[in-house]
């Protein structure tokens, strides 16, 4: 059974940093394309960053240079390092795994950027 567990969210001041983690159980990790999404109140869920099974990455424009997605194949974990956080980054962040046509989602972790 596949399970994604998101963690690492919290309250941080503008300009601060957080690192989100997504631990993946099951045998899909090596073949999965992974991504982080976020959803702010009243807004649609949006792609933040993605990393393919072979390590290629992509980012939405307004996080480029501030966020870094990475993965540890030995630990079956995907990370999202978030630096220079802004109030507009406030959202629930979700990890997603895609294997062929099947999608798996984490439960989400709240990130709040506020002074």
mmCIF file of N, CA and C in Angstrom, residues 31 40 92:
data_model
loop_
_atom_site.group_PDB
_atom_site.id
_atom_site.type_symbol
_atom_site.label_atom_id
_atom_site.label_comp_id
_atom_site.label_asym_id
_atom_site.label_seq_id
_atom_site.Cartn_x
_atom_site.Cartn_y
_atom_site.Cartn_z
ATOM 1 N N UNK A 31 10.337 4.921 -9.377
ATOM 2 C CA UNK A 31 9.725 5.141 -10.688
ATOM 3 C C UNK A 31 8.747 6.308 -10.706
ATOM 4 N N UNK A 40 -3.893 27.788 -1.108
ATOM 5 C CA UNK A 40 -4.210 28.857 -0.171
ATOM 6 C C UNK A 40 -5.725 28.956 -0.024
ATOM 7 N N UNK A 92 -1.536 25.443 2.482
ATOM 8 C CA UNK A 92 -1.306 24.046 2.813
ATOM 9 C C UNK A 92 -0.520 23.441 1.656
#
